[in-house]
mmCIF file of C-alpha atoms in Angstrom:
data_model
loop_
_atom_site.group_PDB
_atom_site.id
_atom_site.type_symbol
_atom_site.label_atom_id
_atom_site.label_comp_id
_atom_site.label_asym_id
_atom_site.label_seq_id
_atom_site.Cartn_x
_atom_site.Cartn_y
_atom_site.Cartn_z
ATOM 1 C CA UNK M 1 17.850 -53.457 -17.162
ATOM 2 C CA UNK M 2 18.720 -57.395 -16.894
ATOM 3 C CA UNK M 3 20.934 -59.118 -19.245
ATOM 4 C CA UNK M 4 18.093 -61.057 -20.354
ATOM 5 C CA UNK M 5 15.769 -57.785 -21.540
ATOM 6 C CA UNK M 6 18.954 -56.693 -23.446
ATOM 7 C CA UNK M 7 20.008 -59.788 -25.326
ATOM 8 C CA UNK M 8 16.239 -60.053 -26.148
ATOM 9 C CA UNK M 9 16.148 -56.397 -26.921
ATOM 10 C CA UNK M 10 19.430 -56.819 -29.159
ATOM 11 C CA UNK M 11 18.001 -59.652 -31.025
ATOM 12 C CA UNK M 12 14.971 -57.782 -31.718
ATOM 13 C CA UNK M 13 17.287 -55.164 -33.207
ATOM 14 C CA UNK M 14 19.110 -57.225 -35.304
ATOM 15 C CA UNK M 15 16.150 -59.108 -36.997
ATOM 16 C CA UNK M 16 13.724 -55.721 -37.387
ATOM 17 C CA UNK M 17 17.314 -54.888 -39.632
ATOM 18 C CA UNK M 18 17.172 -57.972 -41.238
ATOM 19 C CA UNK M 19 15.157 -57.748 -44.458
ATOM 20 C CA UNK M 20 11.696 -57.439 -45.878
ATOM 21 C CA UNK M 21 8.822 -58.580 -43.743
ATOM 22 C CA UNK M 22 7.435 -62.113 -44.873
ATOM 23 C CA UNK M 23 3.993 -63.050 -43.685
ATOM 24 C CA UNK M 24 4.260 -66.925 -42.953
ATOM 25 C CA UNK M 25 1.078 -69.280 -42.474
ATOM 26 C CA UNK M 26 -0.045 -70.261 -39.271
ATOM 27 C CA UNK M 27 -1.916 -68.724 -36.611
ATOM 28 C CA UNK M 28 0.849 -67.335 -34.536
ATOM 29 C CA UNK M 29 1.374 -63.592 -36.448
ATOM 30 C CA UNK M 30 3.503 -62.208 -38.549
ATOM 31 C CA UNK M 31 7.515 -62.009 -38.285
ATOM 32 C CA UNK M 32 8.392 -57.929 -38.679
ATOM 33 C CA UNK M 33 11.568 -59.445 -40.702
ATOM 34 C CA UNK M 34 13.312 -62.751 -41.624
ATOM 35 C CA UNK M 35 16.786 -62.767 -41.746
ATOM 36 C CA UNK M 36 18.492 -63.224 -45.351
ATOM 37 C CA UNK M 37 19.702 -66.837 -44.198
ATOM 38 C CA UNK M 38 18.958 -69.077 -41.284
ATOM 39 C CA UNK M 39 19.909 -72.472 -39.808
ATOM 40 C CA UNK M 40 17.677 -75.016 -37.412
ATOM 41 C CA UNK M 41 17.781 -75.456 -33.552
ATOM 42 C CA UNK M 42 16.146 -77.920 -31.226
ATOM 43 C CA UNK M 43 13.351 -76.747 -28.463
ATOM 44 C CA UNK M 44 14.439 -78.060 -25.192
ATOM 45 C CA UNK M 45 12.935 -79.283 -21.985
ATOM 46 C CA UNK M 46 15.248 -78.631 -19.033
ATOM 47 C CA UNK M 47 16.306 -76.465 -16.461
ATOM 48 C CA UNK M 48 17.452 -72.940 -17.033
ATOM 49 C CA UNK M 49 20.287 -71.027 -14.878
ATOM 50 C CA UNK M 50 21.479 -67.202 -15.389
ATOM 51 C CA UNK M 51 24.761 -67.057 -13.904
ATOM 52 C CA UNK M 52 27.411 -65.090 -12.831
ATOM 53 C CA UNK M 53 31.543 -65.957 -12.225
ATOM 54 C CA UNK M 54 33.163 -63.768 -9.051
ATOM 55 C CA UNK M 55 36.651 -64.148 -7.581
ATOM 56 C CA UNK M 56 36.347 -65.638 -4.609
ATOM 57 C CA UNK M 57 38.348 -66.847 -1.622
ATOM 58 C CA UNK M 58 38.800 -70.709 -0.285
ATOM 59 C CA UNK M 59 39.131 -70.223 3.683
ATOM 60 C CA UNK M 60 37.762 -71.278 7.033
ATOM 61 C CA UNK M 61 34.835 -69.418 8.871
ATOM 62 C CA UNK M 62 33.989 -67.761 11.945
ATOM 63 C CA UNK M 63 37.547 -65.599 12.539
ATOM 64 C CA UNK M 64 37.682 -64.723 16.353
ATOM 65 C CA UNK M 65 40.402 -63.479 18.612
ATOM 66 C CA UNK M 66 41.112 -64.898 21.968
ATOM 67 C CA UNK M 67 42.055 -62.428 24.712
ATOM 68 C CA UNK M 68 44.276 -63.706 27.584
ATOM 69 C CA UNK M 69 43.259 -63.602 31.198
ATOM 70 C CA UNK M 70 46.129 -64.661 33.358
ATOM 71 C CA UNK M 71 49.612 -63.284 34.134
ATOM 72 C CA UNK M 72 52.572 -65.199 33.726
ATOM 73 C CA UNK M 73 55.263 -66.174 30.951
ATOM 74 C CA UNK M 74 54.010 -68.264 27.887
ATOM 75 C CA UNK M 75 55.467 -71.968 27.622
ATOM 76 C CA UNK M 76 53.360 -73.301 24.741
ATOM 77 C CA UNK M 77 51.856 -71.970 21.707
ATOM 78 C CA UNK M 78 50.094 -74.413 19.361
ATOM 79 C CA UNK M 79 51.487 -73.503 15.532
ATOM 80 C CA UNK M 80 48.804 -72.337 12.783
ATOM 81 C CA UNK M 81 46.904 -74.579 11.219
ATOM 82 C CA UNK M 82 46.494 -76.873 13.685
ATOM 83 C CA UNK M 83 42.568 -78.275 14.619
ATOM 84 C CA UNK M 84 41.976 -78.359 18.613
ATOM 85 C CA UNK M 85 38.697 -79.960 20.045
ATOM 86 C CA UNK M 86 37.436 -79.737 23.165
ATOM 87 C CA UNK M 87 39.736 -80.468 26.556
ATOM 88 C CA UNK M 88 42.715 -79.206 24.208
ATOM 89 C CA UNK M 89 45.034 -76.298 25.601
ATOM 90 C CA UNK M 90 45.141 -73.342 23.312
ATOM 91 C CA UNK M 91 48.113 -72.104 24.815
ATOM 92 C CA UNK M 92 50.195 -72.460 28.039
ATOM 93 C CA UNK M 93 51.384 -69.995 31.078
ATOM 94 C CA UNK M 94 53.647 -70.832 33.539
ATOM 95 C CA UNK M 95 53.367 -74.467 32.124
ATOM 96 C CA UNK M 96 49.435 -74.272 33.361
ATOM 97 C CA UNK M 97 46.978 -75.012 30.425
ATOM 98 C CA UNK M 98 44.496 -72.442 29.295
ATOM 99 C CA UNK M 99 41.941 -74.807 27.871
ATOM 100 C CA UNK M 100 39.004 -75.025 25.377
ATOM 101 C CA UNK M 101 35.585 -76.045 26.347
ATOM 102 C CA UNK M 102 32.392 -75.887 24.282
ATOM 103 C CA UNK M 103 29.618 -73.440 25.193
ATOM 104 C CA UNK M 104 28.350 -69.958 23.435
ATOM 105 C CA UNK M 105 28.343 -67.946 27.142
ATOM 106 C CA UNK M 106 31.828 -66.345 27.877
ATOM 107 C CA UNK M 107 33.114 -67.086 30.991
ATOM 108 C CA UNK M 108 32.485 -63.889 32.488
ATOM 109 C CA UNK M 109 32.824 -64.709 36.134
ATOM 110 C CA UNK M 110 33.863 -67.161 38.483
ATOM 111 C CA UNK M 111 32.223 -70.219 38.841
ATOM 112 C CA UNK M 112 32.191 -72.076 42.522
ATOM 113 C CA UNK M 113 29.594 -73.630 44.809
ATOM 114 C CA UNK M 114 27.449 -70.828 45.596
ATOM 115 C CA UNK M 115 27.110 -68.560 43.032
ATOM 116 C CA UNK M 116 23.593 -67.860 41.234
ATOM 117 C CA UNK M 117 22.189 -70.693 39.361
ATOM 118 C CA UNK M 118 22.674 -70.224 35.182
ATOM 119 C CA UNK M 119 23.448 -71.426 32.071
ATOM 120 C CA UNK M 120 26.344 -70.785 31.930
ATOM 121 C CA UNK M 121 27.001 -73.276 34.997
ATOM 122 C CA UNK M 122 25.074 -75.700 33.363
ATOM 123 C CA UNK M 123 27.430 -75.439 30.254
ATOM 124 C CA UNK M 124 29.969 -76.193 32.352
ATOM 125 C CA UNK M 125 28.643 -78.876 33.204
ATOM 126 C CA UNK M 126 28.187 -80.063 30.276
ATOM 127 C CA UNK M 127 31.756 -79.667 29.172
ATOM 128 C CA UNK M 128 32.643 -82.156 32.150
ATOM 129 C CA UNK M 129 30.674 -84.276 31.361
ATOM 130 C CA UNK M 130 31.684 -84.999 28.073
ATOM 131 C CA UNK M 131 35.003 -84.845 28.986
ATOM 132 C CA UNK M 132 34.780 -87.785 31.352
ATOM 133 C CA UNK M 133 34.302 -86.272 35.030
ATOM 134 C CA UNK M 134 31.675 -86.048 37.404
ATOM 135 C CA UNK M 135 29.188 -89.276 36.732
ATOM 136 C CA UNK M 136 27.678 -88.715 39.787
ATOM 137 C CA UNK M 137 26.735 -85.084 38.575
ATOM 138 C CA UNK M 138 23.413 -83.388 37.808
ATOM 139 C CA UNK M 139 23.656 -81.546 34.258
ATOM 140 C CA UNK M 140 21.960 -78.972 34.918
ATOM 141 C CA UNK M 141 22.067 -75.115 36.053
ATOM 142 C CA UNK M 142 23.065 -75.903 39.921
ATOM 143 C CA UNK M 143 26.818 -75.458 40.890
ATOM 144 C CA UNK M 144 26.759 -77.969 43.174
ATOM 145 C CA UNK M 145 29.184 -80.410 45.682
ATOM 146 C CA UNK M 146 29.125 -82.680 43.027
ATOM 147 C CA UNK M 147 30.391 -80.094 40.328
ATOM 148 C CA UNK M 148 32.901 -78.800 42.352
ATOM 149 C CA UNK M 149 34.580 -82.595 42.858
ATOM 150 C CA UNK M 150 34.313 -83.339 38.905
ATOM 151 C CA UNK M 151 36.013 -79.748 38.657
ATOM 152 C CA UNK M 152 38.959 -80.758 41.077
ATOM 153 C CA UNK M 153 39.142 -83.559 39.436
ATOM 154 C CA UNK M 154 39.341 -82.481 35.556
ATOM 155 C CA UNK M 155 42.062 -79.435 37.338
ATOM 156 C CA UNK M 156 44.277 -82.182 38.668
ATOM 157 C CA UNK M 157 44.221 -83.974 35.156
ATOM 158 C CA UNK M 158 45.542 -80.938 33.580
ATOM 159 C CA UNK M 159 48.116 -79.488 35.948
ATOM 160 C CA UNK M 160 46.206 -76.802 37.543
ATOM 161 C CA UNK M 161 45.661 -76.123 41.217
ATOM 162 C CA UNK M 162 42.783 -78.024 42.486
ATOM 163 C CA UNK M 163 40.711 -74.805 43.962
ATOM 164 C CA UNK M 164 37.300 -76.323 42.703
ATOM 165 C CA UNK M 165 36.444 -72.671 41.132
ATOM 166 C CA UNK M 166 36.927 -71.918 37.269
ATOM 167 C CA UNK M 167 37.862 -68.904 35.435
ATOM 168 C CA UNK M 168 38.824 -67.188 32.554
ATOM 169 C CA UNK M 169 42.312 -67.839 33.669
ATOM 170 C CA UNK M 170 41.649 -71.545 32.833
ATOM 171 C CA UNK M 171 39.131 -72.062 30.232
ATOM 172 C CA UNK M 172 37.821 -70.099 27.040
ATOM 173 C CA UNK M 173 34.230 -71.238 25.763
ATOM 174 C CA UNK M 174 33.897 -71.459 22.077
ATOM 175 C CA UNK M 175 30.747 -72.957 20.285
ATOM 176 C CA UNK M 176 32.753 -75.342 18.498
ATOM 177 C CA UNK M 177 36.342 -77.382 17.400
ATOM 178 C CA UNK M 178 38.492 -74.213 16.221
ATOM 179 C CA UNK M 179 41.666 -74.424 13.643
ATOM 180 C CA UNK M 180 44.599 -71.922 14.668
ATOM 181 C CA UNK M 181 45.236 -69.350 12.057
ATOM 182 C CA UNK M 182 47.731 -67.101 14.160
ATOM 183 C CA UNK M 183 49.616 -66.444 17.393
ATOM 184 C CA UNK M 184 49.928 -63.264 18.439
ATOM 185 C CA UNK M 185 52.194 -64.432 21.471
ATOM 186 C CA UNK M 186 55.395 -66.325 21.604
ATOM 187 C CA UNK M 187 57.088 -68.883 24.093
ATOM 188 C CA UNK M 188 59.041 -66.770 26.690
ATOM 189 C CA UNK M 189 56.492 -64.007 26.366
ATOM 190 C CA UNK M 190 55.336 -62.071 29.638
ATOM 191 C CA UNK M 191 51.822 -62.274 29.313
ATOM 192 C CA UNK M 192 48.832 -60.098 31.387
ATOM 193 C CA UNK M 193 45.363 -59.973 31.168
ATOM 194 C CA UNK M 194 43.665 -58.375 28.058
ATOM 195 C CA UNK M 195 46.524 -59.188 26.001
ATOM 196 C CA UNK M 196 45.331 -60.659 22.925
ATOM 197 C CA UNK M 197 46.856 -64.085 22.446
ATOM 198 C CA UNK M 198 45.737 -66.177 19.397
ATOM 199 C CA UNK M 199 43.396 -65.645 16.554
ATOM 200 C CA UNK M 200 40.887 -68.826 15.356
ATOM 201 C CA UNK M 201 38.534 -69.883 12.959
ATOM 202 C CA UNK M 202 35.814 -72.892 12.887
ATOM 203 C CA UNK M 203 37.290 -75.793 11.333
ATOM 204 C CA UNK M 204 34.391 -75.491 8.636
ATOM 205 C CA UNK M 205 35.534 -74.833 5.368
ATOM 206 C CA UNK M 206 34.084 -71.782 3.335
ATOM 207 C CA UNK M 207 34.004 -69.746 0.182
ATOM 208 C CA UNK M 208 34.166 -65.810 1.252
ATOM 209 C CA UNK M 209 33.068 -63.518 -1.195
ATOM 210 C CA UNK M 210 33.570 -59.533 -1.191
ATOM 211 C CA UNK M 211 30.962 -58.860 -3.431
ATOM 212 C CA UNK M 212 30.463 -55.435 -5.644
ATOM 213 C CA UNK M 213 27.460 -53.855 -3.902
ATOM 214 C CA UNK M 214 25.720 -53.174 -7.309
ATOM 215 C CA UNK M 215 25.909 -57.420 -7.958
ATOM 216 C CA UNK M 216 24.337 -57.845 -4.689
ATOM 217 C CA UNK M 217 20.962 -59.238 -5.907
ATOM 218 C CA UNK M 218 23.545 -62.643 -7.337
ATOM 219 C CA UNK M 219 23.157 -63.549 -3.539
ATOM 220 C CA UNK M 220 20.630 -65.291 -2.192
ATOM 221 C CA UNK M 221 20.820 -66.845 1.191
ATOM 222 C CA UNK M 222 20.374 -70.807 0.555
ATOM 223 C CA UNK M 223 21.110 -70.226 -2.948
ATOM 224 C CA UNK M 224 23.491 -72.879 -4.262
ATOM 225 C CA UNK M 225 26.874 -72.203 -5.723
ATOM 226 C CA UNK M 226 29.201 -73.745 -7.889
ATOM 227 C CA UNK M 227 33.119 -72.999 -6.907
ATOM 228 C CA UNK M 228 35.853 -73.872 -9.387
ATOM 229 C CA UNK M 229 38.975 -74.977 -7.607
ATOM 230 C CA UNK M 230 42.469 -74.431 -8.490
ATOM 231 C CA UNK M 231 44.304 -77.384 -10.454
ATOM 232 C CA UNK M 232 40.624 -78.343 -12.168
ATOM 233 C CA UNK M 233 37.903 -79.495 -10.601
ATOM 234 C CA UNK M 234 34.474 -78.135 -9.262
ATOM 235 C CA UNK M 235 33.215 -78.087 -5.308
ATOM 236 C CA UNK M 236 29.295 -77.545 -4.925
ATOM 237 C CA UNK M 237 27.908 -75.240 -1.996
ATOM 238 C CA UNK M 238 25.232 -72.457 -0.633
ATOM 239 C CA UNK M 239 25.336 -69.507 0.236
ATOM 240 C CA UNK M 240 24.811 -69.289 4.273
ATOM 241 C CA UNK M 241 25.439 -65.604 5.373
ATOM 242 C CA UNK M 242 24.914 -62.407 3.372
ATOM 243 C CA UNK M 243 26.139 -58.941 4.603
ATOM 244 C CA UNK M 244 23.526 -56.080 5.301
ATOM 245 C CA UNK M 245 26.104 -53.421 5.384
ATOM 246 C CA UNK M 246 28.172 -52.304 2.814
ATOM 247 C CA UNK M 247 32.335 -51.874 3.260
ATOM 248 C CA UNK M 248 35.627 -50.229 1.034
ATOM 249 C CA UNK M 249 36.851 -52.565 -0.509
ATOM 250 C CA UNK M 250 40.527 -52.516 0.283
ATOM 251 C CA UNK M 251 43.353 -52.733 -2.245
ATOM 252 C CA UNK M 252 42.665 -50.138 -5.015
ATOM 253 C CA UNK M 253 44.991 -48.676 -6.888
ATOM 254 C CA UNK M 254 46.233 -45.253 -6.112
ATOM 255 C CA UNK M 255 43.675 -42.492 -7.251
ATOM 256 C CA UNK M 256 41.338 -44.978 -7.481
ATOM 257 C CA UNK M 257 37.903 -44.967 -4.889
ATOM 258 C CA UNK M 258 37.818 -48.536 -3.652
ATOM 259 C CA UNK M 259 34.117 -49.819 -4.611
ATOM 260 C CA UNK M 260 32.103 -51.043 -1.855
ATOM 261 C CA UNK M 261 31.391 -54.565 -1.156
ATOM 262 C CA UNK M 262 28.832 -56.895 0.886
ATOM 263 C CA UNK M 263 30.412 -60.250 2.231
ATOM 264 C CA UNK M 264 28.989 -63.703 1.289
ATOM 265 C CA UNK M 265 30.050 -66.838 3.112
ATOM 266 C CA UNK M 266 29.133 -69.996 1.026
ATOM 267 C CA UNK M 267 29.371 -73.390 3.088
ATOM 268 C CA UNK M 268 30.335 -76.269 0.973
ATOM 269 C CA UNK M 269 28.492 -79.307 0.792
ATOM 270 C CA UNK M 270 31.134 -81.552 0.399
ATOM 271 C CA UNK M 271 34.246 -79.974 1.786
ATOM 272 C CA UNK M 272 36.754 -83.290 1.020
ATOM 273 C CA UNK M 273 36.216 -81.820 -2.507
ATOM 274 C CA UNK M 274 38.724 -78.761 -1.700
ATOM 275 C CA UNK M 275 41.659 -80.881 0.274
ATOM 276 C CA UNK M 276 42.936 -78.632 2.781
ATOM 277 C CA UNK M 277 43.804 -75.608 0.780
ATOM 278 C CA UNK M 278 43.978 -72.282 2.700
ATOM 279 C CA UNK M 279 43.039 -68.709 1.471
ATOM 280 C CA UNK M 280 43.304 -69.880 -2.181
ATOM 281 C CA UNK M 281 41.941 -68.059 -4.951
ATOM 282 C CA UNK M 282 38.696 -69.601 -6.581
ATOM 283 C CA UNK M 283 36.102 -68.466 -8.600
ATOM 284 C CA UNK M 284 32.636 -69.026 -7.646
ATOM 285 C CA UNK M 285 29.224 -69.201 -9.891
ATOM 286 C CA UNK M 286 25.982 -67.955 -8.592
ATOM 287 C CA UNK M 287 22.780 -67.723 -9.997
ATOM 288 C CA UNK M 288 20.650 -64.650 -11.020
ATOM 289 C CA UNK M 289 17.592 -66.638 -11.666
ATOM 290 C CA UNK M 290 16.826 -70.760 -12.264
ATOM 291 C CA UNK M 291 13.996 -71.850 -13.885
ATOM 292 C CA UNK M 292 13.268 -75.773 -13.534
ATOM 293 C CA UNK M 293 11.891 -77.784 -16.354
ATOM 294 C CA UNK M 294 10.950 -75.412 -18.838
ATOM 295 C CA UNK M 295 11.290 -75.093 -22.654
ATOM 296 C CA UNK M 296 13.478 -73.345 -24.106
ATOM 297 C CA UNK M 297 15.122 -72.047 -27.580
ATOM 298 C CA UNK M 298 18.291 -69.700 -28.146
ATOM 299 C CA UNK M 299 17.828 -65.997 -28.160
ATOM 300 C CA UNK M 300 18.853 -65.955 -31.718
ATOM 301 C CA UNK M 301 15.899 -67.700 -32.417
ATOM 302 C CA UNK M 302 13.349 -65.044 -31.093
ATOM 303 C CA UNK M 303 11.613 -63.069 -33.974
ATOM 304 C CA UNK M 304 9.861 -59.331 -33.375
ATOM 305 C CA UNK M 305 6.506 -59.704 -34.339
ATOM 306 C CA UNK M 306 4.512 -56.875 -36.044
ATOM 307 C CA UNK M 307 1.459 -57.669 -33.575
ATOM 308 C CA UNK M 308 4.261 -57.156 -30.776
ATOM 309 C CA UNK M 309 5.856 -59.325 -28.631
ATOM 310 C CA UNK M 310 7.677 -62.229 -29.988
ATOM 311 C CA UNK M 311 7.545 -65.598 -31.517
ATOM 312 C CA UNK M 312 9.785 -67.954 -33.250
ATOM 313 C CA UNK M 313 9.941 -69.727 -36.441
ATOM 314 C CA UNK M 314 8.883 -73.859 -36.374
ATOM 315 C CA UNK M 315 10.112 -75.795 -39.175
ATOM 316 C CA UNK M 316 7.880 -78.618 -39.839
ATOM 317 C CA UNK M 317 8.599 -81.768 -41.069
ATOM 318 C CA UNK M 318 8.476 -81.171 -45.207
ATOM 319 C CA UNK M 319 10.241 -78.106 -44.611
ATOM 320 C CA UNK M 320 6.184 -76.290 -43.682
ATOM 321 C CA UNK M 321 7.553 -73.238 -41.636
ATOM 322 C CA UNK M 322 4.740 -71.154 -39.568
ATOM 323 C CA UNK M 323 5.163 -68.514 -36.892
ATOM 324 C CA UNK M 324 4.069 -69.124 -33.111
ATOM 325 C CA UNK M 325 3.719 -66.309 -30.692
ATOM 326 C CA UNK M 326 5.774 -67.205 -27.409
ATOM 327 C CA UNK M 327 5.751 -65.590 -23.878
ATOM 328 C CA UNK M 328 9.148 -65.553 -22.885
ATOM 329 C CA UNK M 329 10.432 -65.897 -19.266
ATOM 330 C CA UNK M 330 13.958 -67.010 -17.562
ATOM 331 C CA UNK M 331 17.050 -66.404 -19.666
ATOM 332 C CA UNK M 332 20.993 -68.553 -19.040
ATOM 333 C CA UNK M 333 23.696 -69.871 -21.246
ATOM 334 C CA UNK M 334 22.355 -67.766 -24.274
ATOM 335 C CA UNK M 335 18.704 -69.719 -23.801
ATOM 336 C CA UNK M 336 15.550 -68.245 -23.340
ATOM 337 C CA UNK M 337 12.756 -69.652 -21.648
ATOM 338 C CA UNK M 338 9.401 -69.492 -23.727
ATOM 339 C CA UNK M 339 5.820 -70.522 -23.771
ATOM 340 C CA UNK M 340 3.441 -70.936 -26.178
ATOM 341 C CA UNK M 341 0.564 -72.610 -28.130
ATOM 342 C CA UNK M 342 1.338 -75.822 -29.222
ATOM 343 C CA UNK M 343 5.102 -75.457 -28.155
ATOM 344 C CA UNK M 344 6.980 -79.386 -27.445
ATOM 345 C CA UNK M 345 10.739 -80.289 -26.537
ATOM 346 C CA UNK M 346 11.854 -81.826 -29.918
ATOM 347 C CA UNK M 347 10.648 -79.193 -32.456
ATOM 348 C CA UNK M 348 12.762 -77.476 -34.447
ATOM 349 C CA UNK M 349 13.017 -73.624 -35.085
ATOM 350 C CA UNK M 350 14.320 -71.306 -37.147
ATOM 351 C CA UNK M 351 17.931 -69.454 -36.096
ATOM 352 C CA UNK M 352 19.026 -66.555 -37.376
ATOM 353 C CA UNK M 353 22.461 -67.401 -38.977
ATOM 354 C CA UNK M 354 25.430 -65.454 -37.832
#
């Protein structure tokens, strides 16, 4: 049952316990019972939000590892945190650049004049060409004379041996800028193939959420999200991923069975609004439901009707006071959304005093 059926439902409760049942004029019904003392609130026109506060973590997105491919002894390491774009060396071996070009297709062979057409040549390509070599070079999915030149020519800009072929041993694809969040090899290290080197995230900023499995209806992909930030302040976002499978959450006490959780990434509309805070604690609003421009009284002013359903109490100007059956809807912030005959923002009803 939703929050809103039970505040409703509790209402109910408490005016059906309220007193002796008072037939009011009007044409809306009859109020079961009428609190022994009320006070006056204002029917709104607006929009209407059930929400929900979760803990929350302020990071970056898209964690990967990077596996090495060459032997040799490490001679540079680039220190966490730092952003590297396109052309950059992640890390050096035997002073030779291992360096980062943009493209989704691993480089899972060799490329030289004569291998199969693909796109993962034309990627390459691509890369070169933004990077300032080979003007004279089709973009396309052809490894041709012309690609290997532009190739010899980025590999004597960077210190590598001018073979015209690439390999893992030189560059690492990645779909994007990446931001270094560890190194998992040192300067002086021997270093072999398969050895995992450094681990890196997209320099896009994100909210990750391990979320209860049971809350898992709060998330909505393209849903928007409001994230409170540490020291004050409020970021704005949506939600762009939601886990399918549920996990164990880590970290419970001992004896205790660790509840399982779905992940939610949120992507932040404006992410100057967070500064450049890492793996900070925040806590993030979602909504259950939103209803836009609708009108809408506090629970407290809902009355049981003896007919059924509900209504609420208007007070008229004069102090006339008649009962008007409402259809209720979206509930948020301790409002209720309700319909009815007759209904306007501006009118007042009848609260049940606390």
């Amino acid at each position: 049952m939703n929050r809103r059926v039970l505040a409703v439902g509790a209402m109910a409760a408490v005016i059906l316990g309220g007193g002796v049942a008072v037939a009011f004029g009007g044409n809306g019904g009859t109020a079961a019972a009428k609190p022994a003392s009320i006070t006056t609130a204002v029917i709104t026109r607006g929009d209407l939000a059930d929400t929900t506060s979760v803990d929350a973590t302020l990071t970056y997105g898209g964690e990967r590892t990077i596996t090495n491919a060459v032997n040799g002894t490490v001679t540079a390491v680039p220190v966490p945190g730092r952003e590297l774009r396109q052309g950059d060396a992640l890390y050096k071996v035997d002073r030779r650049p291992v360096v980062l070009m943009y493209g989704s297709i691993p480089l899972y062979r060799t490329l030289e004049q004569g291998v199969d057409n693909g796109p993962d040549v034309n990627q390459l390509d691509r890369a070169l060409h933004h990077l300032g070599y080979g003007s004279d070079m089709t973009v396309d999915d052809k490894f041709t004379w012309e690609t290997t030149k532009a190739v010899r020519a980025w590999q004597k800009d960077n210190g590598l041996k001018q073979t015209g072929r690439v390999d893992a041993a030189q560059v690492v694809f990645l779909p994007s800028p990446v931001r270094i969040t560890s190194a998992k090899i040192a300067v002086g290290d021997p270093i072999h193939p398969g050895r995992q080197a450094l681990t890196v995230t997209s320099t896009k900023r994100v909210v990750h959420i391990d979320l209860k499995a049971d809350q898992q209806e709060l998330a909505k992909p393209s849903a928007p999200a409001t994230i409170q930030i540490p020291g004050g302040g409020t970021a704005h976002g949506k939600i762009v991923s939601v886990g399918t499978v549920a996990k164990k959450a880590a970290g419970a006490q001992s004896g205790q069975s660790p509840e399982p959780t779905v992940e939610v990434d949120i992507e932040l509309t404006d992410a100057r609004q967070v500064g450049r805070l890492d793996q900070a604690p925040v806590t993030v609003t979602l909504e259950r439901q939103h209803r836009s421009n609708v009108l809408s009284v506090p629970v407290e002013a809902l009355l049981a009707l003896r007919e059924g359903g509900f209504g609420v109490e208007i007070i008229e100007p004069g102090g006339v006071r008649r009962i008007v059956a409402v259809t209720t809807g979206g509930y948020g912030n301790g409002r209720v959304e309700i319909s009815g005959a007759g209904l306007t923002s501006g009118m007042k009803v009848g609260v049940a005093a606390e």
